[in-house]
Amino acid sequence: MDNITRFTTNIKALQQYVMRESHANVPTHHIEIIDGAEVKLGAFVSYARQRYRKNALVADRISALEAIHGWTWVPLKPGPRSNNERNVEINNEFAGGKSLDRN
C-alpha cells in the first residue's frame, strides 16, 4: 500500500471512529476495521502527532487531520488522573501534619 492510500485509509478510519465515539481521543492500541481490514488507528494518531511536533508533516495532511471534529495535536494523558497528580495531592494534604491513618 502506498503512503497516500495508507494516509487516506487512516483518515477514513479516524472519521469512522469519531462518528461512532463522538470524539477523536483514540487509545494508543486501538484498531479500527475499514473495508474488512484492520487499521492500527492508535498508532497512526500517535505517529501523526509525533511528525507534527517535529515539523515533518506536510500541510495537506495537517489540514486533513484538523478538519476532523474533535482532533487535537495534544496526546492523551493516562487515565482521568495521573499518578503524579495523585502524589502531589497526597503530599499537599499531609504536608500540614495530617496523619496518613484515616481512622
PDB file of C-alpha atoms in Angstrom:
ATOM      1  CA  MET A   1       0.000   0.000   0.000  1.00  0.00           C
ATOM      2  CA  ASP A   2       1.463   3.378  -0.958  1.00  0.00           C
ATOM      3  CA  ASN A   3       1.696   6.269   1.523  1.00  0.00           C
ATOM      4  CA  ILE A   4      -1.201   8.255   0.027  1.00  0.00           C
ATOM      5  CA  THR A   5      -3.555   5.268   0.178  1.00  0.00           C
ATOM      6  CA  ARG A   6      -2.408   4.444   3.715  1.00  0.00           C
ATOM      7  CA  PHE A   7      -2.987   8.018   4.890  1.00  0.00           C
ATOM      8  CA  THR A   8      -6.410   8.129   3.213  1.00  0.00           C
ATOM      9  CA  THR A   9      -7.367   4.830   4.861  1.00  0.00           C
ATOM     10  CA  ASN A  10      -6.235   6.107   8.261  1.00  0.00           C
ATOM     11  CA  ILE A  11      -8.252   9.310   7.820  1.00  0.00           C
ATOM     12  CA  LYS A  12     -11.289   7.223   6.871  1.00  0.00           C
ATOM     13  CA  ALA A  13     -10.737   5.081   9.986  1.00  0.00           C
ATOM     14  CA  LEU A  14     -10.428   8.180  12.170  1.00  0.00           C
ATOM     15  CA  GLN A  15     -13.630   9.647  10.727  1.00  0.00           C
ATOM     16  CA  GLN A  16     -15.430   6.356  11.347  1.00  0.00           C
ATOM     17  CA  TYR A  17     -14.135   6.299  14.924  1.00  0.00           C
ATOM     18  CA  VAL A  18     -15.257   9.890  15.549  1.00  0.00           C
ATOM     19  CA  MET A  19     -18.729   9.206  14.115  1.00  0.00           C
ATOM     20  CA  ARG A  20     -19.156   6.235  16.450  1.00  0.00           C
ATOM     21  CA  GLU A  21     -17.467   7.573  19.597  1.00  0.00           C
ATOM     22  CA  SER A  22     -18.220  11.324  19.247  1.00  0.00           C
ATOM     23  CA  HIS A  23     -14.584  12.250  19.971  1.00  0.00           C
ATOM     24  CA  ALA A  24     -11.143  11.905  18.423  1.00  0.00           C
ATOM     25  CA  ASN A  25      -9.307  10.694  21.538  1.00  0.00           C
ATOM     26  CA  VAL A  26      -8.119   7.393  20.090  1.00  0.00           C
ATOM     27  CA  PRO A  27      -6.452   4.983  22.549  1.00  0.00           C
ATOM     28  CA  THR A  28      -2.877   4.076  21.648  1.00  0.00           C
ATOM     29  CA  HIS A  29      -3.549   0.436  20.775  1.00  0.00           C
ATOM     30  CA  HIS A  30      -6.935   0.915  19.095  1.00  0.00           C
ATOM     31  CA  ILE A  31      -7.610  -0.961  15.872  1.00  0.00           C
ATOM     32  CA  GLU A  32     -10.407   0.132  13.537  1.00  0.00           C
ATOM     33  CA  ILE A  33     -11.858  -2.080  10.792  1.00  0.00           C
ATOM     34  CA  ILE A  34     -12.077  -0.433   7.353  1.00  0.00           C
ATOM     35  CA  ASP A  35     -13.317  -2.416   4.356  1.00  0.00           C
ATOM     36  CA  GLY A  36     -12.629  -5.647   6.244  1.00  0.00           C
ATOM     37  CA  ALA A  37      -9.019  -4.735   7.031  1.00  0.00           C
ATOM     38  CA  GLU A  38      -7.515  -3.870  10.400  1.00  0.00           C
ATOM     39  CA  VAL A  39      -6.203  -0.300  10.650  1.00  0.00           C
ATOM     40  CA  LYS A  40      -3.904   0.453  13.580  1.00  0.00           C
ATOM     41  CA  LEU A  41      -5.568   3.785  14.235  1.00  0.00           C
ATOM     42  CA  GLY A  42      -3.979   4.429  17.629  1.00  0.00           C
ATOM     43  CA  ALA A  43      -0.504   4.011  16.148  1.00  0.00           C
ATOM     44  CA  PHE A  44      -1.396   6.315  13.241  1.00  0.00           C
ATOM     45  CA  VAL A  45      -2.667   9.050  15.572  1.00  0.00           C
ATOM     46  CA  SER A  46       0.469   8.835  17.730  1.00  0.00           C
ATOM     47  CA  TYR A  47       2.716   8.902  14.664  1.00  0.00           C
ATOM     48  CA  ALA A  48       0.876  11.873  13.134  1.00  0.00           C
ATOM     49  CA  ARG A  49       1.259  13.855  16.363  1.00  0.00           C
ATOM     50  CA  GLN A  50       4.943  12.967  16.547  1.00  0.00           C
ATOM     51  CA  ARG A  51       5.548  14.053  12.940  1.00  0.00           C
ATOM     52  CA  TYR A  52       3.627  17.297  13.586  1.00  0.00           C
ATOM     53  CA  ARG A  53       5.786  18.136  16.635  1.00  0.00           C
ATOM     54  CA  LYS A  54       8.892  17.593  14.504  1.00  0.00           C
ATOM     55  CA  ASN A  55       7.514  19.831  11.720  1.00  0.00           C
ATOM     56  CA  ALA A  56       7.671  16.816   9.407  1.00  0.00           C
ATOM     57  CA  LEU A  57       4.000  16.594   8.442  1.00  0.00           C
ATOM     58  CA  VAL A  58       3.004  18.223   5.157  1.00  0.00           C
ATOM     59  CA  ALA A  59       0.352  20.945   5.095  1.00  0.00           C
ATOM     60  CA  ASP A  60      -2.350  18.941   3.299  1.00  0.00           C
ATOM     61  CA  ARG A  61      -2.130  16.174   5.922  1.00  0.00           C
ATOM     62  CA  ILE A  62      -2.262  18.715   8.736  1.00  0.00           C
ATOM     63  CA  SER A  63      -5.383  20.212   7.140  1.00  0.00           C
ATOM     64  CA  ALA A  64      -6.982  16.787   6.697  1.00  0.00           C
ATOM     65  CA  LEU A  65      -6.489  15.955  10.366  1.00  0.00           C
ATOM     66  CA  GLU A  66      -7.581  19.375  11.614  1.00  0.00           C
ATOM     67  CA  ALA A  67     -10.778  19.069   9.550  1.00  0.00           C
ATOM     68  CA  ILE A  68     -11.870  16.132  11.721  1.00  0.00           C
ATOM     69  CA  HIS A  69     -14.214  17.151  14.522  1.00  0.00           C
ATOM     70  CA  GLY A  70     -12.507  16.926  17.899  1.00  0.00           C
ATOM     71  CA  TRP A  71      -8.981  16.463  16.557  1.00  0.00           C
ATOM     72  CA  THR A  72      -6.231  17.792  18.792  1.00  0.00           C
ATOM     73  CA  TRP A  73      -2.458  17.721  18.423  1.00  0.00           C
ATOM     74  CA  VAL A  74      -2.049  17.131  22.146  1.00  0.00           C
ATOM     75  CA  PRO A  75      -1.747  13.451  23.074  1.00  0.00           C
ATOM     76  CA  LEU A  76      -3.967  11.936  25.704  1.00  0.00           C
ATOM     77  CA  LYS A  77      -2.846  11.823  29.308  1.00  0.00           C
ATOM     78  CA  PRO A  78      -3.016   8.464  31.074  1.00  0.00           C
ATOM     79  CA  GLY A  79      -6.370   7.917  32.702  1.00  0.00           C
ATOM     80  CA  PRO A  80      -8.562  10.551  34.298  1.00  0.00           C
ATOM     81  CA  ARG A  81      -5.734  11.393  36.691  1.00  0.00           C
ATOM     82  CA  SER A  82      -2.084  10.542  36.515  1.00  0.00           C
ATOM     83  CA  ASN A  83      -0.206   9.009  39.426  1.00  0.00           C
ATOM     84  CA  ASN A  84       1.905  12.161  39.637  1.00  0.00           C
ATOM     85  CA  GLU A  85      -1.183  14.326  40.196  1.00  0.00           C
ATOM     86  CA  ARG A  86      -2.356  11.978  42.954  1.00  0.00           C
ATOM     87  CA  ASN A  87       1.095  12.020  44.583  1.00  0.00           C
ATOM     88  CA  VAL A  88       1.123  15.834  44.595  1.00  0.00           C
ATOM     89  CA  GLU A  89      -2.369  15.839  46.128  1.00  0.00           C
ATOM     90  CA  ILE A  90      -1.292  13.428  48.889  1.00  0.00           C
ATOM     91  CA  ASN A  91       1.862  15.429  49.615  1.00  0.00           C
ATOM     92  CA  ASN A  92      -0.134  18.665  49.853  1.00  0.00           C
ATOM     93  CA  GLU A  93      -2.795  17.099  52.053  1.00  0.00           C
ATOM     94  CA  PHE A  94      -0.359  15.614  54.528  1.00  0.00           C
ATOM     95  CA  ALA A  95       2.301  18.354  54.456  1.00  0.00           C
ATOM     96  CA  GLY A  96       0.389  20.200  57.152  1.00  0.00           C
ATOM     97  CA  GLY A  97       0.916  17.359  59.626  1.00  0.00           C
ATOM     98  CA  LYS A  98      -2.174  15.286  58.876  1.00  0.00           C
ATOM     99  CA  SER A  99      -1.826  11.609  59.591  1.00  0.00           C
ATOM    100  CA  LEU A 100      -1.939   9.042  56.826  1.00  0.00           C
ATOM    101  CA  ASP A 101      -4.112   6.953  59.174  1.00  0.00           C
ATOM    102  CA  ARG A 102      -7.688   7.829  58.225  1.00  0.00           C
ATOM    103  CA  ASN A 103      -9.223   6.095  61.261  1.00  0.00           C
TER     104      ASN A 103
END
